[in-house]
Coordinates of N, CA and C (backbone and C1' of nucleotides) in Angstrom, one line a residue:
Chain A
M1 N 100.7 -29.9 38.5 CA 100.0 -29.8 37.1 C 100.9 -31.0 36.3
S2 N 101.7 -31.5 36.7 CA 102.7 -32.5 35.9 C 102.1 -34.0 35.9
E3 N 100.9 -33.9 35.8 CA 100.2 -35.3 36.1 C 100.5 -36.0 34.9
Q4 N 101.1 -37.4 35.0 CA 101.5 -38.3 34.0 C 100.2 -38.8 33.4
S5 N 99.9 -39.1 32.2 CA 98.8 -39.6 31.9 C 99.0 -41.3 31.7
N6 N 100.0 -41.7 31.6 CA 100.1 -43.3 31.5 C 101.3 -43.6 31.9
F7 N 101.4 -44.9 32.2 CA 102.6 -45.8 32.6 C 103.8 -45.6 31.9
S8 N 103.7 -45.5 30.7 CA 105.1 -45.2 29.8 C 105.6 -44.0 30.0
E9 N 104.9 -43.0 29.9 CA 105.2 -41.4 30.2 C 106.0 -41.3 31.8
R10 N 105.4 -42.1 32.5 CA 106.1 -41.9 33.9 C 107.4 -42.7 34.1
V11 N 107.3 -44.0 33.4 CA 108.8 -44.6 33.1 C 109.8 -43.7 32.5
W12 N 109.2 -43.1 31.3 CA 110.4 -42.2 30.8 C 110.7 -41.4 31.6
H13 N 109.8 -40.4 32.2 CA 110.3 -39.5 33.1 C 111.4 -39.8 34.4
I14 N 111.2 -41.0 34.9 CA 111.8 -41.6 35.9 C 113.6 -42.0 35.4
V15 N 113.2 -42.7 34.5 CA 114.7 -43.3 33.8 C 115.5 -41.8 33.5
A16 N 114.7 -40.9 32.8 CA 115.6 -39.9 32.5 C 116.2 -39.2 33.5
A17 N 115.5 -39.5 34.7 CA 116.2 -38.6 36.1 C 117.5 -39.5 36.6
I18 N 117.6 -40.8 36.2 CA 118.8 -41.5 36.8 C 120.0 -40.8 36.5
P19 N 120.9 -40.3 37.4 CA 121.9 -39.7 37.0 C 123.2 -40.5 36.5
P20 N 123.9 -39.9 35.3 CA 125.1 -40.7 35.0 C 126.1 -41.4 36.2
G21 N 126.3 -42.5 36.0 CA 127.3 -43.2 37.0 C 126.4 -44.0 37.9
K22 N 125.2 -43.9 37.7 CA 124.4 -44.7 38.9 C 123.4 -45.5 38.0
V23 N 122.8 -46.4 38.6 CA 121.9 -47.5 38.0 C 120.7 -47.6 39.2
T24 N 119.6 -48.2 38.4 CA 118.3 -48.7 39.4 C 117.8 -49.9 38.9
T25 N 117.0 -50.5 39.5 CA 116.3 -51.6 38.8 C 114.9 -51.3 38.4
Y26 N 114.4 -52.4 37.7 CA 113.2 -52.4 36.9 C 112.1 -52.1 38.1
G27 N 112.4 -52.9 39.3 CA 111.4 -52.9 40.3 C 111.2 -51.4 41.0
D28 N 112.3 -51.0 41.1 CA 112.3 -49.4 41.6 C 111.5 -48.6 40.7
V29 N 111.8 -48.7 39.4 CA 111.3 -47.7 38.7 C 109.9 -47.9 38.4
A30 N 109.3 -49.2 38.6 CA 107.8 -49.8 38.8 C 107.3 -48.8 39.9
L31 N 107.8 -48.9 41.1 CA 107.6 -48.5 42.2 C 107.3 -46.9 42.2
L32 N 108.3 -46.2 41.5 CA 108.3 -44.9 41.6 C 107.2 -44.5 40.6
A33 N 106.8 -45.4 39.8 CA 105.8 -45.1 38.6 C 104.4 -45.4 39.0
G34 N 104.5 -45.9 40.4 CA 103.1 -45.9 41.1 C 102.4 -47.5 40.9
S35 N 103.5 -48.3 40.1 CA 102.7 -49.6 39.9 C 103.8 -50.6 40.5
P36 N 103.8 -50.7 41.9 CA 104.9 -51.6 42.4 C 105.1 -53.1 41.7
R37 N 104.0 -53.6 41.4 CA 104.1 -55.1 40.8 C 104.4 -54.9 39.2
A38 N 104.8 -54.0 38.5 CA 104.8 -53.8 37.3 C 106.2 -53.8 36.8
A39 N 107.1 -54.3 37.4 CA 108.6 -54.5 37.1 C 108.8 -54.9 35.7
R40 N 108.0 -56.0 35.3 CA 108.1 -56.6 34.1 C 107.7 -55.5 32.9
Q41 N 106.8 -54.8 33.1 CA 106.1 -53.8 32.1 C 107.4 -52.6 31.9
V42 N 108.3 -52.3 32.8 CA 109.1 -51.4 32.8 C 110.1 -51.7 31.7
G43 N 110.5 -53.2 31.7 CA 111.4 -53.7 30.5 C 110.6 -53.5 29.2
G44 N 109.1 -53.7 29.5 CA 108.5 -53.4 28.0 C 108.6 -52.3 27.5
V45 N 108.3 -51.4 28.5 CA 108.5 -50.0 28.0 C 109.9 -49.5 27.3
L46 N 111.0 -50.0 28.0 CA 112.1 -49.7 27.4 C 112.7 -50.5 26.3
R47 N 112.0 -51.6 26.1 CA 112.2 -52.5 24.8 C 111.3 -51.7 23.5
R48 N 110.6 -51.0 23.9 CA 109.7 -50.3 22.7 C 110.1 -49.0 22.5
L49 N 111.4 -48.6 23.1 CA 111.5 -47.0 23.0 C 111.7 -46.7 21.4
P50 N 111.1 -45.6 21.0 CA 111.3 -44.9 19.8 C 112.8 -44.7 19.3
A51 N 113.1 -45.5 18.1 CA 114.3 -45.3 17.6 C 115.0 -43.9 17.6
G52 N 116.2 -43.8 18.2 CA 116.8 -42.4 18.2 C 116.4 -41.8 19.6
S53 N 115.9 -42.5 20.6 CA 115.5 -42.0 21.8 C 116.8 -41.7 22.6
T54 N 117.0 -40.7 23.3 CA 118.1 -40.5 24.1 C 117.7 -40.9 25.6
L55 N 116.7 -41.5 25.9 CA 116.7 -41.9 27.3 C 117.9 -42.8 27.5
P56 N 118.3 -42.9 28.7 CA 119.5 -43.6 29.3 C 118.8 -45.1 29.7
W57 N 118.2 -45.8 29.1 CA 117.8 -47.1 29.3 C 118.8 -48.2 30.0
F58 N 120.0 -47.7 29.5 CA 121.2 -48.7 30.2 C 121.5 -48.6 31.6
R59 N 120.8 -47.5 32.2 CA 121.0 -47.5 33.6 C 120.2 -48.2 34.4
V60 N 119.2 -49.1 33.7 CA 118.1 -50.0 34.3 C 118.6 -51.4 34.3
I61 N 119.0 -51.9 35.6 CA 119.0 -53.4 35.3 C 118.1 -54.2 36.6
N62 N 118.4 -55.7 36.6 CA 117.5 -56.1 37.5 C 117.8 -56.2 39.0
R63 N 116.9 -56.9 39.7 CA 117.1 -56.8 41.3 C 118.5 -57.5 41.9
H64 N 119.1 -58.4 40.9 CA 120.4 -59.0 41.2 C 121.4 -58.3 41.0
G65 N 121.3 -57.0 40.5 CA 122.4 -56.2 39.9 C 123.0 -57.0 38.6
R66 N 122.1 -57.4 37.9 CA 122.7 -57.9 36.7 C 122.0 -57.5 35.5
I67 N 122.9 -57.4 34.5 CA 122.2 -56.9 33.1 C 121.0 -58.0 32.7
S68 N 120.0 -57.7 32.2 CA 119.0 -58.6 31.8 C 118.9 -59.2 30.4
L69 N 119.6 -58.2 29.4 CA 119.7 -58.4 28.2 C 120.5 -59.4 27.9
Q70 N 120.4 -60.0 26.5 CA 121.4 -61.0 26.3 C 122.1 -60.9 25.1
G71 N 123.2 -61.5 24.5 CA 124.1 -61.3 23.3 C 124.4 -59.9 23.0
D72 N 124.3 -59.3 21.8 CA 125.0 -58.0 21.5 C 124.2 -57.1 22.5
D73 N 123.0 -57.1 22.6 CA 122.4 -56.0 23.7 C 123.2 -55.9 24.9
L74 N 123.7 -57.1 25.5 CA 124.3 -56.9 26.6 C 125.6 -56.3 26.6
F75 N 126.3 -56.6 25.4 CA 127.5 -56.0 25.4 C 127.3 -54.5 25.2
R76 N 126.2 -54.0 24.4 CA 125.9 -52.7 24.3 C 125.9 -52.0 25.6
Q77 N 124.8 -52.6 26.4 CA 124.6 -52.1 27.7 C 125.7 -52.1 28.6
R78 N 126.9 -52.9 28.7 CA 127.8 -52.8 29.5 C 128.7 -51.9 29.0
D79 N 129.0 -51.8 27.7 CA 129.8 -50.7 27.2 C 129.4 -49.2 27.8
A80 N 128.2 -49.1 27.7 CA 127.5 -47.7 27.9 C 127.7 -47.6 29.4
L81 N 127.6 -48.5 30.3 CA 127.8 -48.5 31.7 C 129.0 -48.1 31.9
E82 N 130.0 -48.7 31.2 CA 131.6 -48.7 31.7 C 132.1 -47.2 31.0
A83 N 131.4 -46.9 30.2 CA 131.7 -45.5 29.7 C 131.6 -44.4 30.7
E84 N 130.6 -44.6 31.4 CA 130.6 -43.5 32.5 C 130.9 -43.9 33.9
G85 N 132.0 -44.9 34.0 CA 132.7 -45.4 35.3 C 132.3 -46.3 36.0
I86 N 131.1 -47.1 35.6 CA 130.6 -48.2 36.3 C 131.3 -49.4 35.9
E87 N 131.8 -50.1 37.0 CA 132.4 -51.3 36.8 C 131.4 -52.4 36.6
V88 N 131.7 -53.1 35.4 CA 130.8 -54.5 35.0 C 131.7 -55.5 34.7
S89 N 131.2 -56.8 35.3 CA 132.2 -57.9 35.1 C 131.6 -58.4 33.8
D90 N 132.4 -59.5 33.3 CA 132.3 -60.0 32.0 C 130.9 -60.7 32.2
A91 N 130.5 -61.3 33.1 CA 129.1 -61.6 33.2 C 128.0 -60.8 33.2
G92 N 128.2 -59.5 33.3 CA 127.2 -58.4 33.5 C 126.9 -58.2 35.0
E93 N 127.8 -58.3 35.9 CA 127.2 -58.0 37.5 C 127.7 -56.7 37.6
I94 N 126.9 -56.0 38.4 CA 127.3 -54.7 38.6 C 126.8 -54.5 40.4
A95 N 127.8 -54.1 41.0 CA 127.8 -53.8 42.5 C 126.5 -52.9 42.9
L96 N 125.4 -53.3 43.3 CA 124.4 -52.4 43.6 C 124.6 -51.4 44.7
D97 N 125.1 -52.2 45.7 CA 125.3 -51.4 46.9 C 126.3 -50.2 46.6
K98 N 127.1 -50.3 45.3 CA 127.9 -49.0 45.2 C 127.3 -48.0 44.4
Y99 N 126.5 -48.6 43.5 CA 126.1 -47.7 42.2 C 124.6 -47.6 42.3
R100 N 123.9 -47.9 43.4 CA 122.3 -47.8 43.2 C 122.1 -46.5 43.3
W101 N 120.9 -45.9 42.6 CA 120.6 -44.8 42.7 C 119.5 -44.4 43.7
E102 N 119.7 -43.4 44.6 CA 118.9 -43.2 45.7 C 117.7 -42.1 45.3
Y103 N 116.6 -42.1 45.0 CA 115.8 -41.3 44.6 C 115.3 -40.7 46.1
D104 N 115.5 -39.6 46.1 CA 114.9 -38.6 47.3 C 113.9 -37.6 46.7
R105 N 112.8 -37.2 47.4 CA 112.1 -36.1 47.4 C 110.7 -36.6 46.3
Chain B
dC1 P 86.7 -54.0 28.4 O5' 86.6 -55.4 27.4 C5' 85.2 -55.9 27.1 C4' 85.2 -56.8 26.1 C3' 86.4 -57.8 26.0 O3' 85.6 -59.0 26.8 C1' 86.2 -57.1 24.0
dT2 P 86.7 -59.8 27.7 O5' 87.5 -60.8 26.8 C5' 86.8 -61.6 25.7 C4' 87.9 -62.2 24.9 C3' 88.9 -63.0 25.5 O3' 89.1 -64.3 24.7 C1' 90.0 -61.3 24.2
dC3 P 89.9 -65.6 25.5 O5' 91.3 -65.2 24.7 C5' 91.6 -65.2 23.6 C4' 93.1 -64.8 23.2 C3' 94.2 -65.6 24.1 O3' 94.8 -66.5 23.3 C1' 94.6 -63.1 24.0
dA4 P 95.9 -67.3 24.2 O5' 97.4 -66.6 23.8 C5' 97.6 -66.1 22.5 C4' 98.9 -65.2 22.5 C3' 100.1 -65.9 23.1 O3' 101.3 -65.6 22.5 C1' 99.5 -63.8 24.0
dT5 P 102.7 -66.5 22.8 O5' 103.3 -65.2 23.4 C5' 103.6 -64.0 22.4 C4' 104.2 -62.8 23.3 C3' 105.3 -63.4 24.0 O3' 106.4 -62.3 23.6 C1' 103.8 -61.9 25.2
dG6 P 107.9 -63.0 23.9 O5' 108.3 -62.3 25.1 C5' 108.4 -60.9 25.0 C4' 108.6 -60.3 26.8 C3' 109.6 -61.1 27.4 O3' 110.5 -60.3 28.2 C1' 107.6 -61.0 28.4
dA7 P 112.0 -60.5 27.6 O5' 113.1 -59.9 28.4 C5' 113.7 -58.8 28.0 C4' 114.4 -58.1 29.0 C3' 113.3 -57.6 30.4 O3' 114.1 -57.8 31.6 C1' 114.5 -55.8 29.2
dC8 P 113.9 -58.8 32.5 O5' 112.4 -58.4 33.4 C5' 112.3 -57.1 33.8 C4' 111.6 -57.1 35.3 C3' 112.7 -57.8 36.4 O3' 112.6 -57.0 37.6 C1' 110.6 -58.9 36.4
dC9 P 113.4 -57.2 39.0 O5' 112.4 -57.7 39.9 C5' 111.1 -57.3 40.1 C4' 110.3 -58.0 41.0 C3' 111.3 -58.7 42.3 O3' 110.5 -58.3 43.5 C1' 110.1 -60.5 41.2
dG10 P 111.2 -58.7 44.9 O5' 110.6 -59.8 45.7 C5' 109.2 -59.7 45.8 C4' 108.5 -61.1 46.3 C3' 109.5 -61.6 47.3 O3' 108.6 -62.2 48.3 C1' 109.3 -63.3 45.6
dT11 P 109.3 -63.0 49.7 O5' 108.9 -64.5 49.2 C5' 107.6 -65.0 48.5 C4' 107.7 -66.4 48.4 C3' 108.2 -67.2 49.4 O3' 107.5 -68.3 49.7 C1' 109.3 -67.7 47.1
dT12 P 107.6 -69.4 50.9 O5' 108.2 -70.8 50.0 C5' 107.5 -71.3 48.8 C4' 108.5 -72.1 47.9 C3' 109.1 -73.3 48.9 O3' 108.9 -74.6 48.6 C1' 110.6 -72.2 47.4
dA13 P 109.1 -75.8 49.7 O5' 110.3 -76.3 48.6 C5' 110.2 -76.6 47.3 C4' 111.4 -77.2 46.7 C3' 112.4 -77.9 47.6 O3' 112.8 -79.1 46.8 C1' 113.5 -76.4 46.8
Chain C
dA1 P 125.3 -65.4 45.5 O5' 125.3 -66.8 45.1 C5' 126.5 -67.1 44.7 C4' 126.1 -68.3 44.3 C3' 125.1 -68.5 43.3 O3' 125.5 -68.3 41.9 C1' 125.0 -70.2 45.1
dT2 P 124.5 -68.2 40.6 O5' 123.7 -69.2 40.2 C5' 124.5 -70.6 39.9 C4' 123.4 -71.8 39.8 C3' 122.3 -71.2 38.8 O3' 122.0 -72.5 38.0 C1' 121.4 -71.8 40.8
dA3 P 121.3 -72.3 36.6 O5' 119.9 -72.7 37.1 C5' 119.8 -74.0 37.7 C4' 118.2 -74.4 38.0 C3' 117.4 -74.0 37.0 O3' 116.4 -75.0 36.7 C1' 116.9 -73.1 38.8
dA4 P 115.4 -74.9 35.4 O5' 114.2 -75.3 36.1 C5' 113.9 -76.0 37.1 C4' 112.8 -75.8 37.9 C3' 111.3 -75.5 37.1 O3' 110.4 -76.3 37.4 C1' 111.7 -73.7 38.6
dC5 P 109.0 -76.1 36.4 O5' 108.1 -75.3 37.5 C5' 108.1 -75.4 38.9 C4' 107.3 -74.1 39.4 C3' 106.2 -73.7 38.4 O3' 104.8 -73.9 39.2 C1' 107.2 -71.9 39.5
dG6 P 103.7 -73.6 38.4 O5' 103.1 -72.4 39.1 C5' 103.1 -72.2 40.5 C4' 102.7 -70.7 40.6 C3' 101.7 -70.0 40.0 O3' 100.8 -69.3 41.0 C1' 103.5 -68.7 39.7
dG7 P 99.3 -68.6 40.6 O5' 99.8 -67.0 40.7 C5' 100.1 -66.7 42.0 C4' 100.8 -65.3 41.9 C3' 99.6 -64.4 41.1 O3' 99.6 -63.2 41.7 C1' 101.8 -64.3 39.9
dC8 P 98.6 -62.1 41.5 O5' 99.2 -60.6 40.9 C5' 100.4 -60.4 41.5 C4' 101.2 -59.8 40.4 C3' 100.3 -58.7 39.6 O3' 100.3 -57.3 39.8 C1' 101.8 -59.8 38.2
dC9 P 99.1 -56.5 39.9 O5' 99.3 -55.9 38.1 C5' 100.5 -55.3 37.8 C4' 100.7 -54.9 36.6 C3' 99.2 -54.6 35.6 O3' 99.4 -53.4 34.8 C1' 100.0 -56.2 34.6
dA10 P 98.8 -52.2 34.6 O5' 99.3 -51.4 33.5 C5' 100.9 -51.0 33.6 C4' 101.7 -51.2 32.2 C3' 100.8 -50.6 31.1 O3' 101.9 -49.9 30.2 C1' 101.0 -52.8 30.6
dT11 P 101.6 -49.0 29.0 O5' 101.6 -50.1 27.7 C5' 102.7 -50.5 27.5 C4' 102.7 -51.7 26.3 C3' 101.8 -51.1 25.3 O3' 102.7 -51.1 24.1 C1' 101.1 -53.2 25.5
dG12 P 102.2 -50.4 22.9 O5' 101.7 -51.5 21.8 C5' 102.8 -52.8 21.7 C4' 102.2 -53.8 20.7 C3' 101.2 -53.4 19.7 O3' 101.5 -54.3 18.5 C1' 100.0 -54.4 20.9
dA13 P 101.0 -54.1 17.0 O5' 100.3 -55.6 16.6 C5' 100.9 -56.5 17.2 C4' 99.9 -57.8 17.0 C3' 98.9 -57.6 15.8 O3' 98.7 -58.9 15.2 C1' 97.6 -57.6 17.6

DNA sequence: CTCATGACCGTTA
DNA sequence: ATAACGGCCATGA
């Protein structure tokens, strides 16, 4: 009965399920949301999150294991990840092999 | 309805 | 390793 009506809602549910200390990619979220080619739109959804949202948007990075954001947003995402034990280089690189979230079920 | 945008990705060089 | 290019497609104006 939990049929999600639209892409944005599916993205919200998936991102909300990423456990602390883990990350996933835009492409993986798109895949789980049922639109394998809509990785770009995942970023669009996260960019338009309502102010005050508690969604852990910072646990989504790109396929290279790098933070896609620039400038101040890059620093904020890096700090949020480091705060839960994820190692991030100054350039914004994360070891996907080590921190990638495996969705099962 | 059309059009522009873009927190992406795979391929190619 | 980096960079350019084209395709992709949900969203908002």
